[in-house]
Short mmCIF file of C-alpha atoms and ligand atoms in Angstrom, two decimals:
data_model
loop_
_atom_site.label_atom_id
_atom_site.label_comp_id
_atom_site.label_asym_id
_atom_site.label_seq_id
_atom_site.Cartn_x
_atom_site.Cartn_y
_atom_site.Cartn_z
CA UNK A 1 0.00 0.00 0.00
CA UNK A 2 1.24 3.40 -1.11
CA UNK A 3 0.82 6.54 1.56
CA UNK A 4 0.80 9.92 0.22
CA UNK A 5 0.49 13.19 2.21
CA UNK A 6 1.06 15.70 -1.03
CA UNK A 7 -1.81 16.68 -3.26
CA UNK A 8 0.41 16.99 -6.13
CA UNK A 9 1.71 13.62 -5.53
CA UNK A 10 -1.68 12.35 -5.32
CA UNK A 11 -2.55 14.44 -8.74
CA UNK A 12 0.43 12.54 -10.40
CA UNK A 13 -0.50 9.41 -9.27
CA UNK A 14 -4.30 9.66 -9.95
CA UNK A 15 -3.39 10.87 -13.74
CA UNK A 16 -1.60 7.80 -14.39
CA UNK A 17 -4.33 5.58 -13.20
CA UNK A 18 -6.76 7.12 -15.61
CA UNK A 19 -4.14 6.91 -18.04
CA UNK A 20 -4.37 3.46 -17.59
CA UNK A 21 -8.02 3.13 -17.65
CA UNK A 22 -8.06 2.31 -13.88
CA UNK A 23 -11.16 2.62 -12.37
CA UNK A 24 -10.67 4.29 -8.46
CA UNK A 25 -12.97 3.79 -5.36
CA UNK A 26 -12.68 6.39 -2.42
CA UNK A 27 -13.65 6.03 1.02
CA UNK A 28 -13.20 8.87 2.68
CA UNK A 29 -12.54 8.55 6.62
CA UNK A 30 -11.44 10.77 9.51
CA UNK A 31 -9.20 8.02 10.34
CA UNK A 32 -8.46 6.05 13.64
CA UNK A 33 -9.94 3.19 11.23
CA UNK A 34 -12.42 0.19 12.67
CA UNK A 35 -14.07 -2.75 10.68
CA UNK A 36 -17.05 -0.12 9.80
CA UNK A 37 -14.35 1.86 7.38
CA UNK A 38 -12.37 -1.97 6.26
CA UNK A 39 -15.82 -3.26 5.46
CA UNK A 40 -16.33 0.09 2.66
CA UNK A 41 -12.80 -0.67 1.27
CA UNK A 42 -13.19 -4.43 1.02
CA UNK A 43 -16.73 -3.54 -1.00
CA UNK A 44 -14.30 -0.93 -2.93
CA UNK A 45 -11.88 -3.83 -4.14
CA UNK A 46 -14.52 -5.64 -5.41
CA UNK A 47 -15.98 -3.12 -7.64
CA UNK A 48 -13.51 -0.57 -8.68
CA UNK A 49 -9.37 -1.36 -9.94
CA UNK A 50 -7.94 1.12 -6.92
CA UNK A 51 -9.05 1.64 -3.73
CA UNK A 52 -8.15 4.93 -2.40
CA UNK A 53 -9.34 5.31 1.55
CA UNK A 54 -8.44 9.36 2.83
CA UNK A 55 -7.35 10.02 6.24
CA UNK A 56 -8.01 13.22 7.28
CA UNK A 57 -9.63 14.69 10.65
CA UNK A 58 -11.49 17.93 8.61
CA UNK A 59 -11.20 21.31 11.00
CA UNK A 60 -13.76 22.71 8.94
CA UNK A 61 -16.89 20.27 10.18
CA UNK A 62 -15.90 20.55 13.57
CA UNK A 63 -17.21 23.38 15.82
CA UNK A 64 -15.65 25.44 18.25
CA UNK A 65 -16.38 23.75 21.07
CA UNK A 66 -16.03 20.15 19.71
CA UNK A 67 -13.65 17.48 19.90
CA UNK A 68 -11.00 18.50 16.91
CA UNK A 69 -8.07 18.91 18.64
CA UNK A 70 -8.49 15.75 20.63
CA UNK A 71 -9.98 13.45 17.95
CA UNK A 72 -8.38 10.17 17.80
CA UNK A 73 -5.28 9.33 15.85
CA UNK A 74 -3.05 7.15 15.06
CA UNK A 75 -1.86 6.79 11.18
CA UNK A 76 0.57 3.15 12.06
CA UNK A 77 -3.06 1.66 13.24
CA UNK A 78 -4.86 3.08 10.27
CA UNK A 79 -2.27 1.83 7.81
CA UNK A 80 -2.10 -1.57 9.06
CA UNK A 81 -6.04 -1.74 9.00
CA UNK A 82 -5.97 -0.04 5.68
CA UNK A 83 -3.09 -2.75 3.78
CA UNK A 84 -4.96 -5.65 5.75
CA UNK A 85 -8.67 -4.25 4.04
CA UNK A 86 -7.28 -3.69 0.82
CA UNK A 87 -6.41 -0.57 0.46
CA UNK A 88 -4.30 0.84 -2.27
CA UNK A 89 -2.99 3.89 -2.05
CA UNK A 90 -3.97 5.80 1.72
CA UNK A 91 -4.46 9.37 1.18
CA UNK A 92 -3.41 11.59 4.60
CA UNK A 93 -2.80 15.29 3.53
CA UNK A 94 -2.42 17.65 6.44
CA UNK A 95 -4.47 20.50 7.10
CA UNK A 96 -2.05 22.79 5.88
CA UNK A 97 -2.32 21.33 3.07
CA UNK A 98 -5.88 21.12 2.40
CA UNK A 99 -6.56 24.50 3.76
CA UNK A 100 -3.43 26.93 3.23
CA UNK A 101 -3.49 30.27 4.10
CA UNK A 102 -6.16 32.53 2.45
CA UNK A 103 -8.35 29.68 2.00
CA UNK A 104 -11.83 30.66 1.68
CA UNK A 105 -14.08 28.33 -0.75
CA UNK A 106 -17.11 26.41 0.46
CA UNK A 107 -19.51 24.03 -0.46
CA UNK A 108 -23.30 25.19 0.80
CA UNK A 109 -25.87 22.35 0.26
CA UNK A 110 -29.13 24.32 1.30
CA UNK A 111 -32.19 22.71 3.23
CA UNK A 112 -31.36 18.97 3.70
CA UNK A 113 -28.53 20.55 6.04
CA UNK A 114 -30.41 22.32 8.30
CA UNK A 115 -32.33 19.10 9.71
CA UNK A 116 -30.99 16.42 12.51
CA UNK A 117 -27.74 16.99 13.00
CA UNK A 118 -27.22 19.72 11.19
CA UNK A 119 -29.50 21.28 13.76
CA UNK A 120 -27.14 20.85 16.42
CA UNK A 121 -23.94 21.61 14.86
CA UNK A 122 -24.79 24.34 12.96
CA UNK A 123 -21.70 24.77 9.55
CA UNK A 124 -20.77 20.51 10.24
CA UNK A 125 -22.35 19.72 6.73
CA UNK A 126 -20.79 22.55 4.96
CA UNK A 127 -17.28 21.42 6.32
CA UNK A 128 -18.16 17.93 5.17
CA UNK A 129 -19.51 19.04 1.61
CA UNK A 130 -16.10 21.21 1.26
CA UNK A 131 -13.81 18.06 2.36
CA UNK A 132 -15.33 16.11 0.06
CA UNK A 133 -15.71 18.07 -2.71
CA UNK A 134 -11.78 18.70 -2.31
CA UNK A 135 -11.23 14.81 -2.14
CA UNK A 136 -13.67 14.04 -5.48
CA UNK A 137 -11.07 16.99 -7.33
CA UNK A 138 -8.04 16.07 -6.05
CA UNK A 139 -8.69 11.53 -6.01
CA UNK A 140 -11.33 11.94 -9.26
CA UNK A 141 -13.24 8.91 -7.84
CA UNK A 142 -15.72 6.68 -10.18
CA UNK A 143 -17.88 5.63 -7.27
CA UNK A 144 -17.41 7.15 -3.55
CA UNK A 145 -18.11 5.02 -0.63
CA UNK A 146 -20.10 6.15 2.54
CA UNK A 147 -21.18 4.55 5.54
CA UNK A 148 -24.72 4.38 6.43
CA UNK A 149 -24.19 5.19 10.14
CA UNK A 150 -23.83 8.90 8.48
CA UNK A 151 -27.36 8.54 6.81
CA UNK A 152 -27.89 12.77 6.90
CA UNK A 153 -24.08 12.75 5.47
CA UNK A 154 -25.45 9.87 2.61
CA UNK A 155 -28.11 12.30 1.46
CA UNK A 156 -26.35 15.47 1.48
CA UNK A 157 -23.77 14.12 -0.09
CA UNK A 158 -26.03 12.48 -2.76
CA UNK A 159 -27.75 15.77 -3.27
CA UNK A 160 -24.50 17.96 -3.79
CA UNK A 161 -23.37 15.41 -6.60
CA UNK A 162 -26.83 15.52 -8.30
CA UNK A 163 -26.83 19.39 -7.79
CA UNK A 164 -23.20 19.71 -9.36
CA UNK A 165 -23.56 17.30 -12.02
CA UNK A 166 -20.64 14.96 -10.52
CA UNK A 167 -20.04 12.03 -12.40
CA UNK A 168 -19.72 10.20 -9.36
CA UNK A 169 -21.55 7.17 -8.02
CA UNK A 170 -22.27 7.09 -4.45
CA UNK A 171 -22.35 4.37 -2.42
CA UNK A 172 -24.10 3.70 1.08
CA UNK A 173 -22.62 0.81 2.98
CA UNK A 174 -24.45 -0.90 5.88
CA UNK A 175 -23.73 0.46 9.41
CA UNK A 176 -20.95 -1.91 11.49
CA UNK A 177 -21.34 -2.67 14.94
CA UNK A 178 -19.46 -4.43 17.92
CA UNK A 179 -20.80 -7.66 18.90
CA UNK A 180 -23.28 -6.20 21.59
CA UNK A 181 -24.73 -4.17 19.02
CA UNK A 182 -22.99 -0.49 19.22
CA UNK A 183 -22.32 1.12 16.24
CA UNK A 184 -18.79 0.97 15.67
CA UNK A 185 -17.54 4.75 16.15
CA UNK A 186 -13.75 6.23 16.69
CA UNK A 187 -15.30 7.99 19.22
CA UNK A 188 -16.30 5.13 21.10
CA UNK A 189 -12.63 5.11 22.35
CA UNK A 190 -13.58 8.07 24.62
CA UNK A 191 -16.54 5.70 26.69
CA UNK A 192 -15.41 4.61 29.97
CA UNK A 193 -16.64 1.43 31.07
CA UNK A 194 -19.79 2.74 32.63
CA UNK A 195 -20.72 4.69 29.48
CA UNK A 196 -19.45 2.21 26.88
CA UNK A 197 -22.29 0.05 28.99
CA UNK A 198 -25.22 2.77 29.07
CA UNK A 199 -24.09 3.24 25.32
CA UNK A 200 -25.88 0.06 24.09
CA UNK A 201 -29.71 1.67 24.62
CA UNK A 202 -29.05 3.51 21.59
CA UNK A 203 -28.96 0.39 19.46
CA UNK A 204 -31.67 -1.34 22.09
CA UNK A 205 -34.38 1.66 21.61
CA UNK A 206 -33.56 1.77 18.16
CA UNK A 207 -34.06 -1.92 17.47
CA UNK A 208 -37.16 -1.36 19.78
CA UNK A 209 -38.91 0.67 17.50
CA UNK A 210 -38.27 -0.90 14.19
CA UNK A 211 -39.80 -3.76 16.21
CA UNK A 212 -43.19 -1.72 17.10
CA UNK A 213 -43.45 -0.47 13.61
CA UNK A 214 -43.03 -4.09 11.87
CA UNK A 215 -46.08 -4.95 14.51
CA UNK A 216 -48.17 -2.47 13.30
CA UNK A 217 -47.80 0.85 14.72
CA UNK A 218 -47.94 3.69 12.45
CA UNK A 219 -48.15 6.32 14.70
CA UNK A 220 -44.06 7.87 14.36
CA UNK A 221 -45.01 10.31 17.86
CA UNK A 222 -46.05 7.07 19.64
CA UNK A 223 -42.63 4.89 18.47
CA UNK A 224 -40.46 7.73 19.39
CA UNK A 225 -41.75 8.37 22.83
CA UNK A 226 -41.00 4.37 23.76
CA UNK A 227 -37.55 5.04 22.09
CA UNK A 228 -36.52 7.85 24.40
CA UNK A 229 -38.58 6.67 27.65
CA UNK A 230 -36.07 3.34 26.90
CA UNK A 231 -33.36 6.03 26.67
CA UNK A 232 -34.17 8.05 29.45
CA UNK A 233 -33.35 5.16 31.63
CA UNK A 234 -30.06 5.77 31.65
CA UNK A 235 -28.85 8.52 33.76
CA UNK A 236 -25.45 8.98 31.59
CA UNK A 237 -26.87 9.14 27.83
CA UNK A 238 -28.76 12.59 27.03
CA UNK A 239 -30.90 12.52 23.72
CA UNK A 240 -29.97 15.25 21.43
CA UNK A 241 -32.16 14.47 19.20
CA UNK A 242 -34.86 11.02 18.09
CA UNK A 243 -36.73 11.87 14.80
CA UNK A 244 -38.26 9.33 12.11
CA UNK A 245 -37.96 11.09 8.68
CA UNK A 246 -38.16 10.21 4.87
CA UNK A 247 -35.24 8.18 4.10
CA UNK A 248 -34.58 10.58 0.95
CA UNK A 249 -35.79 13.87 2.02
CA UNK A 250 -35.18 13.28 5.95
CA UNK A 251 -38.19 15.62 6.69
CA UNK A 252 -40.36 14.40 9.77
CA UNK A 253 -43.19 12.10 9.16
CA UNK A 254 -46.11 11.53 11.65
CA UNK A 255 -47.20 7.82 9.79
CA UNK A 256 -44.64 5.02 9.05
CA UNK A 257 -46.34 3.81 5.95
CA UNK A 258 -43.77 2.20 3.99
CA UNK A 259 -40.59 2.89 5.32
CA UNK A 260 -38.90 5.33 7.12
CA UNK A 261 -35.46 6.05 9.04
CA UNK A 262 -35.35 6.41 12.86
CA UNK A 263 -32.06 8.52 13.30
CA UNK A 264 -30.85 9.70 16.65
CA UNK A 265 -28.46 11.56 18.46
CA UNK A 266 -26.99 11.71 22.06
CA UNK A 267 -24.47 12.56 24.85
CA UNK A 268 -23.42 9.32 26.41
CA UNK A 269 -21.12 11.50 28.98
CA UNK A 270 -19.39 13.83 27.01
CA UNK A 271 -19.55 11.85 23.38
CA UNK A 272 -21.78 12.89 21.10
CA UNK A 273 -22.70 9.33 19.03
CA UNK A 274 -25.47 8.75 16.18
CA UNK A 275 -27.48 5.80 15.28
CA UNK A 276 -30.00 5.12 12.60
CA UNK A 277 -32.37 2.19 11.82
CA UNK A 278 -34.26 1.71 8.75
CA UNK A 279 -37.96 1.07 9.97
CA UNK A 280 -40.55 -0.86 7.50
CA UNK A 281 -44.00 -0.98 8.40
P1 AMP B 301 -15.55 8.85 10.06
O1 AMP B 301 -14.14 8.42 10.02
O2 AMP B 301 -16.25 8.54 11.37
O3 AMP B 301 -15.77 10.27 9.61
O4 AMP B 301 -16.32 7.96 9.02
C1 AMP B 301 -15.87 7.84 7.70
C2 AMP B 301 -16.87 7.04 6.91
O5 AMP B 301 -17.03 5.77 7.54
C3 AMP B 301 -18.26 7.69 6.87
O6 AMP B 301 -18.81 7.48 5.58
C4 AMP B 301 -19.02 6.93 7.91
O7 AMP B 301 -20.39 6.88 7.68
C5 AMP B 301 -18.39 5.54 7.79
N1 AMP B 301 -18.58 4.80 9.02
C6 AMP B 301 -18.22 5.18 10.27
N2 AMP B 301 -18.59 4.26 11.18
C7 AMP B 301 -19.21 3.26 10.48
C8 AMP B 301 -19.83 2.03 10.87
N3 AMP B 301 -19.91 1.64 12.12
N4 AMP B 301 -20.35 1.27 9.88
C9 AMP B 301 -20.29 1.67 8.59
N5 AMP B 301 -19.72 2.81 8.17
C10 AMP B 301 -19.20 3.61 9.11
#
């Protein structure tokens, strides 16, 4: 596996591979890598020639009081994980790089943003619709891979390339979770014991109500209200946020008729983690 840190150098290499008629697959990570980021470059082998997988912890979807300084890394782990998933060439520019001096272009997806968590971290999807707009220019992916777990980040993402014309195919891959059912997150790393315990509700509530809506209930008020009284059990996880929306335009909807995504948000502690659940009536 090749690691580059220089644009140019990625540039280079990228123009050779289309020389070739190489097809490339990007997954594009924050790094500190788990099975949930392997599992998107694994489906990447199998469909494109070159799997690129970025590394890169993005200041710009981070806000001021959030966790960017003390986000997990550790680039040995990520490129053992990355040659032992497949990975081709791992792409870790520094910020610097991404973002020199005088930088001051950004990618606005309207509307979609605004919902979820876009609520609560007000300019998060802008800084992710910037990254990756850099990474599509600078890696020229075919098909770009992202991880269900994200669903809001799925969508906007879908709707920037369909807004901009991108010739790119997008790809959501199913959410990965530990063995007791948490979503696997590099943030789970900050859980103590106590939390990384209380942490499994999220998964339990959600697989709650996917259960209550294949039984019949329609009502989405009535399905959220067991989710977060399941929740509220817990004294260390706080509920940012429970909603069931359309899966495509992630507005609110009061009936689950067909189907319909339960996302959530919460504090377990000081960790902010997501979940989602696709919910078929
Ligand atoms: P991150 O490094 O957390 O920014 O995530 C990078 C990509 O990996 C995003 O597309 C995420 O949705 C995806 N991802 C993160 N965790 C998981 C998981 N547990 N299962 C599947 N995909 C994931």
């Amino acid at each position: 596996m090749k690691l580059i840190d220089s644009i140019p150098r990625m540039s280079t290499l990228v123009k050779m591979l289309k020389k070739e008629g190489k097809s490339i697959g990007l997954v594009p990570t924050m790094g500190y890598l788990h099975e949930g980021h392997i599992s998107m470059a694994r489906a990447a082998k199998k469909h494109t020639d070159v799997v690129v997988l970025s590394v890169f912890v993005n200041p710009l979807q981070f806000g001021p009081n959030e966790d960017y300084k003390r986000y997990p890394r550790d680039i040995k782990h990520d490129e053992e994980l990355a040659t032992s998933g497949g990975v081709d060439i791992m792409f870790c520019p520094s910020a610097e790089e991404m973002y020199p001096d005088g930088y001051v272009t950004h990618v606005t997806v309207d509307s979609l943003t605004n919902l979820l968590c876009g609520a609560s971290r007000p300019g998060h999807f802008q800084g992710v619709t910037t990254v990756v707009n850099k990474l599509f220019n600078i890696v020229k992916p075919n098909v770009g891979y992202f991880g269900q777990k994200d669903a809001q980040q799925v969508a906007v993402i879908r709707k920037m390339v369909r807004d901009l014309n991108m010739d790119i195919e997008i790809k959501a891959m199913p959410i990965i979770r530990e063995r007791d059912g948490l979503a696997m997150s590099s943030r789970n790393v900050y859980l103590s014991e106590p939390e990384r315990k209380e942490a499994l509700v999220l998964h339990q509530a959600l697989e709650k109500a996917a259960a209550l809506a294949k039984l019949g209930e329609r009502d989405a008020k009535r399905i959220v209200r067991v989710a977060k009284d399941l929740i509220a059990q817990k004294s260390l996880v706080r509920i940012d946020y429970i909603s069931i929306v359309d899966t495509k335009d992630l507005r609110d909807v009061s009936v689950v008729s067909e189907e319909a995504l339960i996302a959530l948000a919460a504090f377990v502690g000081k960790t902010r983690l997501i979940d989602n659940i696709i919910i078929k009536a």
